Structures are given as structure tokens and as C-alpha cells.
CSV table of C-alpha atoms and ligand atoms in Angstrom, one decimal:
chain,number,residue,atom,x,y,z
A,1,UNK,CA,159.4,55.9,-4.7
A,2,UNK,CA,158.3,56.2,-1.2
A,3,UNK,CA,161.4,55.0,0.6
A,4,UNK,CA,163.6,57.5,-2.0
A,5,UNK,CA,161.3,60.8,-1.3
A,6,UNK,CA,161.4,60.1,2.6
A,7,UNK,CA,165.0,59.9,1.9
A,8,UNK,CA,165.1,63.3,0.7
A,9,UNK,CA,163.4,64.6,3.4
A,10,UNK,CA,165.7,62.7,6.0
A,11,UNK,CA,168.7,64.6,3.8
A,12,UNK,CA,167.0,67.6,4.1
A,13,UNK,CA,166.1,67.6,7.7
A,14,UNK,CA,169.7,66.5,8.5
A,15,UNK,CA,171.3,69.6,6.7
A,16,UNK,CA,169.2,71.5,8.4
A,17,UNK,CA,169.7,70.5,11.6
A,18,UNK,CA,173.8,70.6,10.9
A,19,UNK,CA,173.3,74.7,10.0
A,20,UNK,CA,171.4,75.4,13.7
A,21,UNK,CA,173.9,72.9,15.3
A,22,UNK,CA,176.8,75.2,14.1
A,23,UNK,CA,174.8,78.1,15.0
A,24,UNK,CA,174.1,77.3,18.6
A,25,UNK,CA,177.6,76.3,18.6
A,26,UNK,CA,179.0,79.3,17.3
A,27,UNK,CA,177.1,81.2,20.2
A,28,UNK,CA,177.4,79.8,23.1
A,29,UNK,CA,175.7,81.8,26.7
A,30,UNK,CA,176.9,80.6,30.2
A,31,UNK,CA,174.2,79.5,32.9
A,32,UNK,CA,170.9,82.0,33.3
A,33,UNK,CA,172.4,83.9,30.7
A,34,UNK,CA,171.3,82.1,27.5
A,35,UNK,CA,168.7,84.4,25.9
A,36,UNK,CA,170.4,84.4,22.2
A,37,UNK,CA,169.5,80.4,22.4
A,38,UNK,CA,166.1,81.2,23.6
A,39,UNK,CA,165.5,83.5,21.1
A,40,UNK,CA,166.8,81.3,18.5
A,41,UNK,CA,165.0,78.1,19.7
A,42,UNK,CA,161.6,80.4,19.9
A,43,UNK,CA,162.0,81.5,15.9
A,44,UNK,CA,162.7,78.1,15.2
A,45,UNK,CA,159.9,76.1,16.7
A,46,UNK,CA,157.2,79.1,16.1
A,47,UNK,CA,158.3,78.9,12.5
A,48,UNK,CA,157.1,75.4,12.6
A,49,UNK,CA,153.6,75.8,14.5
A,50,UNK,CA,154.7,74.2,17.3
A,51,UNK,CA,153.3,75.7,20.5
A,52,UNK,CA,155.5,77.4,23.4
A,53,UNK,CA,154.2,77.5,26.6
A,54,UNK,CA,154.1,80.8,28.5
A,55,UNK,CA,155.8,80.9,31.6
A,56,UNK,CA,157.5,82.6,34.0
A,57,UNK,CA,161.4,81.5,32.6
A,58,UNK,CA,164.0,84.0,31.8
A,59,UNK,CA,165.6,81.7,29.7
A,60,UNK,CA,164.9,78.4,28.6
A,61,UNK,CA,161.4,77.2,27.5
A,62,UNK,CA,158.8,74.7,27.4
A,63,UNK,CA,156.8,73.7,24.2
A,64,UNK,CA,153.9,71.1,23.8
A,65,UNK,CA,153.2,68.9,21.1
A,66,UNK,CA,149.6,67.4,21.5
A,67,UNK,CA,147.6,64.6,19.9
A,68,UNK,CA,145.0,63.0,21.8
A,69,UNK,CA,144.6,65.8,24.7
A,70,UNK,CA,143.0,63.0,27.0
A,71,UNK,CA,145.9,60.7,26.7
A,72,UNK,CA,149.0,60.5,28.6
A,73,UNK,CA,151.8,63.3,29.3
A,74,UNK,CA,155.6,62.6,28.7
A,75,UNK,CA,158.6,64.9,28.9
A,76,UNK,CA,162.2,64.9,27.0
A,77,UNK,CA,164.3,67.5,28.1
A,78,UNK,CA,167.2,69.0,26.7
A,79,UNK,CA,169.9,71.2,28.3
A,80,UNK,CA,170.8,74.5,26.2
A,81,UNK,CA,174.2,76.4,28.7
A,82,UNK,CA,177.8,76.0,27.6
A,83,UNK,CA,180.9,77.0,30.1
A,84,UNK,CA,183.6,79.5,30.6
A,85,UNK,CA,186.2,77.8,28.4
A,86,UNK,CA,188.0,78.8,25.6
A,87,UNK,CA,187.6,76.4,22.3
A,88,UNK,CA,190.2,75.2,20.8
A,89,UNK,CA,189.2,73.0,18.2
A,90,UNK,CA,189.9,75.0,15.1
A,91,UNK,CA,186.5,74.1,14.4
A,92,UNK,CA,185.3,76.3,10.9
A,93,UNK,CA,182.1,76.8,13.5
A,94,UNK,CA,184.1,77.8,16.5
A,95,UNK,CA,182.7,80.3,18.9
A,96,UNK,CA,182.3,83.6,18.4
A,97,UNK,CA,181.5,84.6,22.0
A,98,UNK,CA,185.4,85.0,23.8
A,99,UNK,CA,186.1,82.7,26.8
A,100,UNK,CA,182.7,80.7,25.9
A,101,UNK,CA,182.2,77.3,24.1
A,102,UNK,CA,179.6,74.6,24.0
A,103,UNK,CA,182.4,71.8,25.7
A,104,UNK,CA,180.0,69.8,27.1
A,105,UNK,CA,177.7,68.9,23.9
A,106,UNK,CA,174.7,71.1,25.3
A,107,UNK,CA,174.3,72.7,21.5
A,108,UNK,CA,174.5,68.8,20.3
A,109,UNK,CA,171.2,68.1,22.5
A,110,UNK,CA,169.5,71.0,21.7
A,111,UNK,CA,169.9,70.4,17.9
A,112,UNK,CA,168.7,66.7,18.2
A,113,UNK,CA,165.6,67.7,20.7
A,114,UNK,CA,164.7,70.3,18.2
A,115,UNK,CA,164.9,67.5,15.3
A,116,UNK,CA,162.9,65.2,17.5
A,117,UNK,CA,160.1,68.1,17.7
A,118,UNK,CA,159.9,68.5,14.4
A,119,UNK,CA,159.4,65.1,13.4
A,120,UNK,CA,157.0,64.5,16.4
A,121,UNK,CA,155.3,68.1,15.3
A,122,UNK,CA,154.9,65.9,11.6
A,123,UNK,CA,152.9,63.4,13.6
A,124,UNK,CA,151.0,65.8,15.9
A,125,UNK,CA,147.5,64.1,15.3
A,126,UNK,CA,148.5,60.7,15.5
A,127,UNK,CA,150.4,61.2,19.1
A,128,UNK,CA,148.3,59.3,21.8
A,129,UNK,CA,148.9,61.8,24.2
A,130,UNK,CA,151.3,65.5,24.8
A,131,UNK,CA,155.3,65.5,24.5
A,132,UNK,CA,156.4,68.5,26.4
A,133,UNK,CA,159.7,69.5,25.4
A,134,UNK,CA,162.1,70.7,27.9
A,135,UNK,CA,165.1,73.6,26.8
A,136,UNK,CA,166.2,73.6,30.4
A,137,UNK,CA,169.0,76.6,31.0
A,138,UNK,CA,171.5,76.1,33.6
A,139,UNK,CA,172.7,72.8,34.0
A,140,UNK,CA,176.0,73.4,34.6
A,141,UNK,CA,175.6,75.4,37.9
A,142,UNK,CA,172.9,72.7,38.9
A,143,UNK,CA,169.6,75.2,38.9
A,144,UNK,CA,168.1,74.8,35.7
A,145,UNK,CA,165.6,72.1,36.5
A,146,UNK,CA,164.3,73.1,39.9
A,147,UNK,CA,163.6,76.5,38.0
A,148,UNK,CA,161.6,74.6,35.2
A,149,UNK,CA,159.7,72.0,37.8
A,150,UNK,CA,158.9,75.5,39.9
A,151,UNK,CA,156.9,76.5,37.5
A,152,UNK,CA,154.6,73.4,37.8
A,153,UNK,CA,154.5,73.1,33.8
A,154,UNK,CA,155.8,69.3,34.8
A,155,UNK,CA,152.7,68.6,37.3
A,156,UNK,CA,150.9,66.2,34.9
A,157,UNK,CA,153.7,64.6,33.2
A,158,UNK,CA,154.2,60.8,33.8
A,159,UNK,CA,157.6,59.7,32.0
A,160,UNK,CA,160.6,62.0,31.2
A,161,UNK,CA,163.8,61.3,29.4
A,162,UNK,CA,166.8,63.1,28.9
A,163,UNK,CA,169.9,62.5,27.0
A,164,UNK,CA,174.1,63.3,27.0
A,165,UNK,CA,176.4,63.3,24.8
A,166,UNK,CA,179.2,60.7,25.1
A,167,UNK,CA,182.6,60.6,23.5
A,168,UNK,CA,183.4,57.0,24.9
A,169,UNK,CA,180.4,55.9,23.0
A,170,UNK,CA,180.9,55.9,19.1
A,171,UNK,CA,178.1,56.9,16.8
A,172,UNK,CA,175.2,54.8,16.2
A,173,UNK,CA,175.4,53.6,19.7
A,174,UNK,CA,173.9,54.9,22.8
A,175,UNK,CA,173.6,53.6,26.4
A,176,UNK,CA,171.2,53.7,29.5
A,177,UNK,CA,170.8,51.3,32.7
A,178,UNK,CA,168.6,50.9,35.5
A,179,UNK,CA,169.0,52.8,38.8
A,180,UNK,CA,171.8,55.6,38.6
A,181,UNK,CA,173.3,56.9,35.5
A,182,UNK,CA,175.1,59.8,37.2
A,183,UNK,CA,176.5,60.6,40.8
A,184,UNK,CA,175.5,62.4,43.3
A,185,UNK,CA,177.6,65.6,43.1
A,186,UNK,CA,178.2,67.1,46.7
A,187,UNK,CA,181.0,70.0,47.4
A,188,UNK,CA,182.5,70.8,50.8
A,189,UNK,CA,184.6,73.0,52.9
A,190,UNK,CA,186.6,72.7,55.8
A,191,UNK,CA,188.7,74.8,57.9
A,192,UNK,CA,191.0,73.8,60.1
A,193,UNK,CA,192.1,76.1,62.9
A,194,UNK,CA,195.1,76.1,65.0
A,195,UNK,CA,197.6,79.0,66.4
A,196,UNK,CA,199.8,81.0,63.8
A,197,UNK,CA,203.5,81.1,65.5
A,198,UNK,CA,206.7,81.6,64.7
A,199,UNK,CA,208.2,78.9,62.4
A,200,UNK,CA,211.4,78.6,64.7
A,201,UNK,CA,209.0,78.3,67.8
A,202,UNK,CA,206.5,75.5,66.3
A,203,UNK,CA,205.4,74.4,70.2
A,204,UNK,CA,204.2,78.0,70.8
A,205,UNK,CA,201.4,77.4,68.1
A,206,UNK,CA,199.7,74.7,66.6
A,207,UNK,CA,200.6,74.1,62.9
A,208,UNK,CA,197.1,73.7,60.9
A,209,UNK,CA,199.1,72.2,58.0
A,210,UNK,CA,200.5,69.4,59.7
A,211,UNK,CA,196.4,69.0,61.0
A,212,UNK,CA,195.3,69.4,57.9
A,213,UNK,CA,197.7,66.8,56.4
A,214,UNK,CA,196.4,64.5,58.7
A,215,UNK,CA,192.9,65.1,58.4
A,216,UNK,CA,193.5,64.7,54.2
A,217,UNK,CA,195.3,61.5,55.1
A,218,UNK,CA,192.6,59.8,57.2
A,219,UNK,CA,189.6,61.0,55.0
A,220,UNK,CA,190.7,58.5,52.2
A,221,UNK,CA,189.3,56.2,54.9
A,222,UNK,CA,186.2,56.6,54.5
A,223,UNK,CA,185.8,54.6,51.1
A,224,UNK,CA,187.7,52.2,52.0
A,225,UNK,CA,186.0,51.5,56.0
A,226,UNK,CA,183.9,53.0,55.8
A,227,UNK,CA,181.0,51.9,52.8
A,228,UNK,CA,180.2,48.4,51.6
A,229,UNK,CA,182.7,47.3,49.3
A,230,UNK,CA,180.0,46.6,46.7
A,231,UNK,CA,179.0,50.1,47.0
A,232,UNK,CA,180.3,52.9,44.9
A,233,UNK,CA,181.6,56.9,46.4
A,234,UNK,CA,184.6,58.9,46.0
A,235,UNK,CA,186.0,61.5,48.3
A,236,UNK,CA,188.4,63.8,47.0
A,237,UNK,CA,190.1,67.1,48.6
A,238,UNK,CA,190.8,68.9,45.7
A,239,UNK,CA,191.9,72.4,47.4
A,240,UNK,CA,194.2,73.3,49.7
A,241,UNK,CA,195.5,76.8,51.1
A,242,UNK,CA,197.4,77.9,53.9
A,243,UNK,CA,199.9,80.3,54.5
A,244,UNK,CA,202.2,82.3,52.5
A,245,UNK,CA,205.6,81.8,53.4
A,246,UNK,CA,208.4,80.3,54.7
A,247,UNK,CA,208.7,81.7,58.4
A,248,UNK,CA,205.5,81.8,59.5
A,249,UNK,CA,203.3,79.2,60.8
A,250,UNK,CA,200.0,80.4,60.1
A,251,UNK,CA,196.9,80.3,61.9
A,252,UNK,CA,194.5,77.8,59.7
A,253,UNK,CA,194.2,75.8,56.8
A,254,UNK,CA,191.4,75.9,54.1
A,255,UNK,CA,190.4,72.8,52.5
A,256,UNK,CA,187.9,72.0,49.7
A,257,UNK,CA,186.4,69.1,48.2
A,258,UNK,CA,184.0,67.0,46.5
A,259,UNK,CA,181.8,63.7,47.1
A,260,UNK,CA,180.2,61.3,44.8
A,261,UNK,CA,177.6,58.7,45.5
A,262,UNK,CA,175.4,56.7,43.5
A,263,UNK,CA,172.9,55.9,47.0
A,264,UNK,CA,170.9,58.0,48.9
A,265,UNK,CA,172.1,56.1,52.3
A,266,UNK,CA,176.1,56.3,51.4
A,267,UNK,CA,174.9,60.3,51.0
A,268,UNK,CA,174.6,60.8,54.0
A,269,UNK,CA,177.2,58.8,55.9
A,270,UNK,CA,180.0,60.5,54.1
A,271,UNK,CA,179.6,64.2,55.0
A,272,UNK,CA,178.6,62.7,58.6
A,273,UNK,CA,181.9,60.5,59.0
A,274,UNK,CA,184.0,64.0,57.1
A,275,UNK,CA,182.8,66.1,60.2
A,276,UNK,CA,183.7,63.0,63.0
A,277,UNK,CA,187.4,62.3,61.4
A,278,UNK,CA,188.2,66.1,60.8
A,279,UNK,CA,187.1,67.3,64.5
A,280,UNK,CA,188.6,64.0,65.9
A,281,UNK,CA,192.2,64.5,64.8
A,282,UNK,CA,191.7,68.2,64.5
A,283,UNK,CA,191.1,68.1,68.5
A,284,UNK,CA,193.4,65.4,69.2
A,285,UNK,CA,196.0,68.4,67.9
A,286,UNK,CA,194.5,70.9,70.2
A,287,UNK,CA,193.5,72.6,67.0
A,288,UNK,CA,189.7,72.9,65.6
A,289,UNK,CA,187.7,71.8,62.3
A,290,UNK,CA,184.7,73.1,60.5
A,291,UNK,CA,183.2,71.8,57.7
A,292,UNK,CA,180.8,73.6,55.4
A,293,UNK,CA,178.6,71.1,53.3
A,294,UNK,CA,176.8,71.9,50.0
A,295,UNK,CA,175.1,69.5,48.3
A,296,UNK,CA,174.6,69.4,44.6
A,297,UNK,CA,172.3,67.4,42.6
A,298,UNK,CA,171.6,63.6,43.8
A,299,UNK,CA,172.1,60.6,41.7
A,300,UNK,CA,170.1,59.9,38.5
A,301,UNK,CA,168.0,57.0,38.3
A,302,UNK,CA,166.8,55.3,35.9
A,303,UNK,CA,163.0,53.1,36.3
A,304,UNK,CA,164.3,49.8,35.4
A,305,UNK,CA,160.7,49.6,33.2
A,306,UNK,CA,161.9,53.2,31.1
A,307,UNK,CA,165.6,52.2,30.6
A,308,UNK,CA,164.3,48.8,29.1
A,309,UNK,CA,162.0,50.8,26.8
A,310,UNK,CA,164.3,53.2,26.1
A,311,UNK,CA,166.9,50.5,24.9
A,312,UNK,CA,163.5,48.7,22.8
A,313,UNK,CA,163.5,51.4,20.6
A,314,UNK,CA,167.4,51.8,20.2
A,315,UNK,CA,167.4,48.9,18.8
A,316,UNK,CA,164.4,49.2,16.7
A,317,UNK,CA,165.4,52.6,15.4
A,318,UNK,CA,169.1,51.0,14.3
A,319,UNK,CA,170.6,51.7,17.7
A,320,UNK,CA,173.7,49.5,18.7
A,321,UNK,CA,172.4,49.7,22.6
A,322,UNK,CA,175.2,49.2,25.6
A,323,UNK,CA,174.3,48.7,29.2
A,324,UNK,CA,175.7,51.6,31.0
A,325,UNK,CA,177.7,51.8,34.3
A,326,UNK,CA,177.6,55.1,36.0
A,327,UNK,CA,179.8,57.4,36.0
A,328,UNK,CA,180.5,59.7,39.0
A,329,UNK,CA,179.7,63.0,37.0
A,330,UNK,CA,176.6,64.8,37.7
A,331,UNK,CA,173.7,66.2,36.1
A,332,UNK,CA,170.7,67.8,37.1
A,333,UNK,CA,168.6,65.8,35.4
A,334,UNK,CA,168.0,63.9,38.7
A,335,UNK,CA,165.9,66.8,40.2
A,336,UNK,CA,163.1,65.2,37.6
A,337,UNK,CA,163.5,62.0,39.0
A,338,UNK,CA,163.3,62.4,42.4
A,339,UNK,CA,159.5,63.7,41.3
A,340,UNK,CA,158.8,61.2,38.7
A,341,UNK,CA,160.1,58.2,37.0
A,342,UNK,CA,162.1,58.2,33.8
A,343,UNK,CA,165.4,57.6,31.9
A,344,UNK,CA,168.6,59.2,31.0
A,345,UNK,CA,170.3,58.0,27.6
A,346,UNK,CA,173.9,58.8,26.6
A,347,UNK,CA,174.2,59.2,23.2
A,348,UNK,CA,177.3,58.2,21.2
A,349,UNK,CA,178.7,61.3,19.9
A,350,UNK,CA,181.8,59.8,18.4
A,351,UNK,CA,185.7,59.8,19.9
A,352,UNK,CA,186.7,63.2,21.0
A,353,UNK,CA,188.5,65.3,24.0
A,354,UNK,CA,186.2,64.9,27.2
A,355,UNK,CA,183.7,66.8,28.1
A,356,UNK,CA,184.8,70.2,29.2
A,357,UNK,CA,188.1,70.1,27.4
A,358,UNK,CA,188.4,72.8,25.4
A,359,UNK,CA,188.8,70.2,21.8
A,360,UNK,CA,186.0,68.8,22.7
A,361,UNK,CA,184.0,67.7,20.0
A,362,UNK,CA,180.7,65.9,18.6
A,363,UNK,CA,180.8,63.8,15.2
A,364,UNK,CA,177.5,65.6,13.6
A,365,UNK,CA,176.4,62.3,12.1
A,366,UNK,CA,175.2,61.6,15.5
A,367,UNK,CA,172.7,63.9,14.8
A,368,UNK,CA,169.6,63.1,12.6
A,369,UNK,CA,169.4,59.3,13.8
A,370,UNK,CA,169.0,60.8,17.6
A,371,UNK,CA,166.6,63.3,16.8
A,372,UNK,CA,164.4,60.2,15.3
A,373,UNK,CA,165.3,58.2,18.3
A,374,UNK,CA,164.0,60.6,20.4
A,375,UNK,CA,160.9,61.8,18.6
A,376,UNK,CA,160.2,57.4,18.1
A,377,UNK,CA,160.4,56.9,22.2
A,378,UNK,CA,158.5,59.9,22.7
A,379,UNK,CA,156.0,58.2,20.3
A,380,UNK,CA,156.3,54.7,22.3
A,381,UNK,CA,156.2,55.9,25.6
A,382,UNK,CA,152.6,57.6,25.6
A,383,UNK,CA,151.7,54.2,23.7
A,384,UNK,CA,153.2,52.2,26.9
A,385,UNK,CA,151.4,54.9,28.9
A,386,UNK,CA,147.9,54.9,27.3
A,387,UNK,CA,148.0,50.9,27.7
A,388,UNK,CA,148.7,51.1,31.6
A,389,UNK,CA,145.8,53.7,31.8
B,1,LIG,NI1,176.5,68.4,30.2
């Protein structure tokens, strides 16, 4: 009788969840601008009794579950911004909002960290210390968690997890590993100058291109000499303009880029050893190079003792748990770490188009059995917690 009535609830909970999923799907804001989903999440929790905290966010929020006050604090945070692409799923649910979709699953963890605060909201007095429940905005353009840590709602909290979605990873199954989940996601410039001249007079000037093809060349080095072959980094130039058109021999070259690294120490040599190659061959030309550096969010990483815990209750909650290798994505969700320990979890969300793609796609049975995953660690980490105390 007992096991059939929680099964109704289970049903019902799922159902649920499946109607906001498609409605946070339907509408989905870009980065700062998600104040529909705020909204929406702010009926939906409030509707519940579960508390919101007030602070200074324009979009995005923080609420609080608490059982024992005294006890221990942990975090799971959620991401809530889609991107400027235009579905094409012919999804039933597709978006309403022109040029906008949910293509990176950010309505798929919303929905589940919602479902996780409900259930955990069911257990309130039992809780052996306070979740606080992260809808961080902005994770694509890299901002939204430095906005929610500025506003020292995180101060006291001593674990936090996140999750992704993951079309390699098929439903029921979701993956974690200790140290770095995610790259870090660095962008650069670089201009190479020369002397625009005639293109029938090519020793009046010097030709940027030819510099520039060079410099492109000789930066695939850098992997390859330049970092430990056990270690991990990629440097790509993914952008290249000069000149427009066939006569002319123009007067510089643009070039644009990106770096991933997984350490903190192969961080920083790159963009060094970018500046040392480019000058060097730029001058050895006669011609000049600047590079503009912008870094992005460092790698995750994962506390070997939260990933193993994490995995625990994968498998106790029904979880078919992989060990992870990182991928040289990024995700913002490091800013957390680099202030306090924790773990990032991909979820299986069933085959699908990539992330980004504009068929991109979650398999909504992922749903329910995450949002009980996630409300269950939330549960076991303040345990873990209160016993260290
Ligand atoms: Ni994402």
C-alpha cells in the first residue's frame, strides 16, 4: 500500500515536472536577461513554502531549505540562460521566443533542481543542516556565478554541486571524476602588423598574411613542445581576417582564438609562449605582433572526497555511475570551486544533437530520477558534513 501511494506521488511529481520543463523550454531568455524564468521559478517555489532569499540579483535567485539551523550548509546550483540559436527540433514544446532556444539543457537542470527542492522541501525538518539552492543566470557568457558569490549569500556554505546535461551519457547514468570536469576556457587576439603595398611590389611592404601564416603554423607547437605529454591543452586559431582583395597587400592581419587547460600551471605557460612565438617570427619578418588575452572561467575540479560521494548515492539511488574524463568545454561552475570544494555531475540525458546544436534534445525521463538524485545527495552531504563537525 505504501510502496503503491508513493508511487502515485512519484507519477505525479514527474508530470508535473514534464509541464514546467516544456514551459521553461518554450521560453527561453539569453544571459542577464532571464526574468520570465525568474518570475516563473519564484511562483513556483513560493507556491510551495519554500523560502527565497532577498538579494540584490536581477535575475536568478537563491532559496533556502533549512532543518537543523545549527548544522552544516551545502549548495546545488542550477543554471537557468539558453543561447541565440534557432531550434529546430520540431519539438510540440519548441520555443516561442524567435532566434532563442534552451540548446544547452539549461531548462533540463532547472526542472530537476526545482524537483530536487521540492522533495528536499517534503523533508525540511528532518535535513541536518540548510540546502541553498542556486538559479544562477548567465552561464553562457561566463558571469553568472561571480554575480551570485558577490553577493556573499555562499559565505557559509561548505559543499556545492552542480550538474549538466549530457547526450553521450544515456539515461539512468550519470558521471563525475576527481580533479577537473571541464577546461579552462581562455580567448585571445592577436594582431599582426606589417606594411600594406602594392601586390605587384611585395618587397616594398611586408605581407602580414604570409606572417600570420607562419605564426598560425608554429603555434600548433606549443602542445606538442611545449607541455608534458601527460598533460592535456588545446590551442586553436579559429579566426582569421585580412584584407579584401586581390591587388593589395594589406597592412595587418587579425587573428582570434581559443585555449583549453585542465591545470592551473599549463594556464599560464600557453598565453606566455603565444606572445614569445608570435613576436619572434612576427620580428624575424620585420613585421610586429600583439596579442590581447581574455581569460574565461578556469577548470572545474572536483574534491576527490565529493565526487566519491557523489557517485555513492548514484548508485544507491539506481544510478548506473561512469568515471568521467574531462572534456575541454567550459562552465562557470568553477568560480564556486576555486572558493570551496565540491562536485560537478553530468547527467545522462539520452542520445541527442550536441549541445548548442539547434536539435538538441533531452529524453525527459531523465528527469524525476535526477531531481531524487539531487535532493538524496543534498540529504547525504550535510549528513557527511555534520559527522566531520
Ligand atoms: Ni551549459
Amino acid at each position: 500500500m505504501e510502496n503503491e501511494r508513493l508511487l502515485k506521488v512519484m507519477q505525479r511529481l514527474e508530470e508535473e515536472l514534464i509541464t514546467v520543463y516544456r514551459k521553461f523550454h518554450q521560453l527561453p531568455e539569453l544571459s542577464n536577461e532571464e526574468f520570465q524564468t525568474t518570475k516563473t521559478l519564484r511562483e513556483l517555489l513560493t507556491a510551495v513554502g519554500i523560502r527565497i532569499l532577498d538579494l540584490p540579483l536581477a535575475t536568478g535567485l537563491v532559496a533556502e531549505i533549512a532543518g537543523d539551523t545549527k548544522g552544516p550548509v551545502v549548495a546545488i546550483r542550477c543554471d537557468i540562460d539558453a543561447l541565440p540559436v534557432q531550434e529546430e527540433t520540431g519539438l510540440p514544446y519548441q520555443s516561442l521566443n524567435q532566434g532563442k532556444m534552451h540548446a544547452c539543457g539549461h531548462d533540463f537542470h532547472m526542472t530537476v533542481i526545482l524537483g530536487a527542492a521540492y522533495l528536499l522541501r517534503q523533508r525540511e525538518r528532518a535535513l541536518a543542516g540548510t540546502v541553498k539552492i542556486i538559479f544562477q543566470p548567465a552561464e553562457e557568457t561566463g558571469h553568472g556565478a561571480e554575480a551570485i558569490m558577490q553577493t556573499g549569500v555562499l559565505s557559509d556554505v561548505q559543499a556545492i554541486f552542480g550538474l549538466h546535461s549530457q547526450p553521450h551519457l544515456p539515461v539512468g547514468t550519470i558521471g563525475t571524476c576527481t580533479g577537473p570536469l571541464t577546461a579552462a576556457v581562455d580567448r585571445f587576439e592577436l594582431d599582426i602588423i606589417g606594411v600594406g603595398t602594392h601586390a605587384a611590389e611585395p618587397d616594398k611592404g611586408i605581407d602580414p598574411i604570409v606572417v600570420a601564416a607562419h605564426v598560425v603554423t608554429a603555434l600548433q607547437t606549443i602542445v606538442s613542445r611545449n607541455i608534458n605529454a601527460f598533460d592535456q591543452g588545446l590551442v586553436s586559431v579559429t579566426h582569421i581576417k585580412s584584407g579584401n582583395t586581390w591587388n593589395v597587400i594589406p597592412q595587418s592581419a587579425f587573428l582570434e582564438g581559443t585555449v583549453r587547460t585542465l591545470k592551473a600551471e599549463t594556464r599560464k605557460l600557453i598565453p606566455a609562449k603565444i606572445k614569445q612565438i608570435s613576436e619572434g617570427i612576427a620580428a624575424s619578418f620585420g613585421a610586429r605582433a600583439e596579442l590581447r588575452w581574455y581569460p574565461g572561467p578556469p577548470a572545474t575540479n572536483n574534491t576527490a572526497k565529493w565526487a566519491k560521494l557523489a557517485a555513492q548515492v548514484g548508485e544507491e539511488t539506481g544510478y548506473e555511475v561512469r568515471e568521467e574524463i574531462p572534456w575541454l568545454g567550459g562552465e562557470d561552475f568553477a568560480y564556486y570551486q576555486e572558493k570551496m570544494p565540491g562536485a560537478f555531475i553530468n547527467v545522462g540525458t539520452g542520445q541527442s544533437y550536441a549541445h548548442h546544436h539547434p536539435k538538441f534534445s533531452i529524453d525527459e525521463a531523465a528527469i524525476l530520477h535526477s531531481a531524487r538524485y539531487f535532493s538524496r545527495l543534498a540529504e547525504q552531504v550535510l549528513l557527511a558534513l555534520e559527522k566531520d563537525i
